[in-house]
Amino acid sequence: QVQVVESGGGLVQAGGSLTLSCTGSGLRTDLNNMGWFRQAPANEREGVSCIDWRGRNTAYADSVKGRFTISTDNSKNTLYLQMNSLKPEDTAMYYCAAVAMCPTTMPDMRARTNWGQGTQVTVSS
């Protein structure tokens, strides 16, 4: 049973940056397509970004394109999300998961692993 752990969230002012990390027991980033999701209060969980198992192809939600960068470090089995130029509307709990397919459109991105606890990102205006 894969269990992911997200970290790196925090409170930041608008325009600031954060880097999220994700590791998973029994989860190899060089064998899985990986993705980031987020869920704001009263909203459904939505796809943010994904990267394929080769680390060659990525996809992003339109709302984060040009500001967020997804990457993996296979030597550490770690997934990252570099978030720059953060906006208050980026405030949400962020989750990672292995995903069925990447690249894909974010509404079609489907998690293949159980959800972790997530990491909270709060952007103040």
C-alpha positions as semicolon CSV with decimal commas, in nm:
position;residue;x (nm);y (nm);z (nm)
1;Q;0,000;0,000;0,000
2;V;0,163;0,321;-0,117
3;Q;0,151;0,608;0,129
4;V;0,256;0,953;0,011
5;V;0,377;1,238;0,229
6;E;0,363;1,599;0,114
7;S;0,564;1,881;0,268
8;G;0,683;2,234;0,205
9;G;0,363;2,430;0,241
10;G;0,333;2,745;0,447
11;L;0,216;3,103;0,465
12;V;0,356;3,340;0,205
13;Q;0,271;3,683;0,074
14;A;0,136;3,731;-0,274
15;G;0,420;3,726;-0,523
16;G;0,625;3,491;-0,309
17;S;0,748;3,140;-0,376
18;L;0,726;2,795;-0,220
19;T;0,856;2,452;-0,316
20;L;0,644;2,150;-0,231
21;S;0,790;1,801;-0,198
22;C;0,631;1,458;-0,212
23;T;0,772;1,118;-0,128
24;G;0,599;0,784;-0,102
25;S;0,682;0,457;0,063
26;G;0,693;0,200;-0,213
27;L;0,650;0,465;-0,479
28;R;0,915;0,508;-0,746
29;T;0,905;0,830;-0,941
30;D;1,095;0,670;-1,230
31;L;0,817;0,415;-1,279
32;N;0,508;0,629;-1,225
33;N;0,343;0,929;-1,378
34;M;0,307;1,176;-1,091
35;G;0,074;1,463;-1,027
36;W;-0,016;1,747;-0,792
37;F;-0,372;1,830;-0,694
38;R;-0,517;2,100;-0,472
39;Q;-0,837;2,160;-0,284
40;A;-0,954;2,495;-0,155
41;P;-1,229;2,519;0,108
42;A;-1,572;2,453;-0,039
43;N;-1,415;2,350;-0,370
44;E;-1,359;2,014;-0,528
45;R;-1,008;1,876;-0,558
46;E;-0,855;1,980;-0,888
47;G;-0,551;1,880;-1,088
48;V;-0,263;2,126;-1,090
49;S;0,019;1,958;-1,278
50;C;0,165;1,624;-1,381
51;I;0,492;1,478;-1,506
52;D;0,540;1,150;-1,687
53;W;0,755;0,866;-1,556
54;R;1,040;0,957;-1,792
55;G;1,040;1,316;-1,667
56;R;1,006;1,440;-2,024
57;N;0,643;1,547;-2,051
58;T;0,452;1,777;-1,822
59;A;0,111;1,940;-1,811
60;Y;-0,030;2,228;-1,610
61;A;-0,363;2,383;-1,527
62;D;-0,408;2,709;-1,716
63;S;-0,428;2,895;-1,385
64;V;-0,071;2,800;-1,290
65;K;0,097;2,778;-1,628
66;G;0,412;2,990;-1,638
67;R;0,426;3,019;-1,257
68;F;0,455;2,658;-1,135
69;T;0,714;2,399;-1,236
70;I;0,684;2,026;-1,166
71;S;0,989;1,804;-1,147
72;T;1,121;1,480;-1,004
73;D;1,449;1,366;-0,852
74;N;1,458;0,995;-0,914
75;S;1,765;0,948;-0,697
76;K;1,552;1,064;-0,404
77;N;1,216;0,930;-0,528
78;T;1,083;1,277;-0,473
79;L;0,833;1,487;-0,663
80;Y;0,852;1,867;-0,646
81;L;0,632;2,161;-0,729
82;Q;0,811;2,493;-0,754
83;M;0,553;2,767;-0,714
84;N;0,644;3,124;-0,804
85;S;0,443;3,445;-0,824
86;L;0,190;3,301;-0,584
87;K;-0,159;3,451;-0,574
88;P;-0,424;3,443;-0,301
89;E;-0,630;3,213;-0,525
90;D;-0,352;2,952;-0,498
91;T;-0,446;2,907;-0,132
92;A;-0,541;2,542;-0,087
93;M;-0,436;2,207;0,053
94;Y;-0,197;2,049;-0,195
95;Y;-0,179;1,674;-0,253
96;C;0,040;1,449;-0,464
97;A;-0,035;1,112;-0,616
98;A;0,072;0,872;-0,884
99;V;-0,160;0,938;-1,178
100;A;-0,291;0,718;-1,454
101;M;-0,174;0,930;-1,744
102;C;0,044;1,228;-1,821
103;P;0,035;1,448;-2,013
104;T;-0,339;1,491;-1,983
105;T;-0,584;1,769;-1,927
106;M;-0,616;1,854;-1,560
107;P;-0,989;1,776;-1,534
108;D;-0,909;1,425;-1,665
109;M;-0,616;1,359;-1,432
110;R;-0,690;1,062;-1,207
111;A;-0,500;0,957;-0,897
112;R;-0,385;0,597;-0,868
113;T;-0,265;0,611;-0,508
114;N;-0,432;0,696;-0,180
115;W;-0,434;1,054;-0,069
116;G;-0,187;1,170;0,190
117;Q;-0,243;1,437;0,453
118;G;-0,156;1,713;0,210
119;T;0,037;2,031;0,276
120;Q;-0,136;2,365;0,329
121;V;-0,041;2,663;0,115
122;T;-0,178;2,999;0,224
123;V;-0,111;3,312;0,020
124;S;-0,192;3,644;0,180
125;S;-0,276;3,952;-0,022
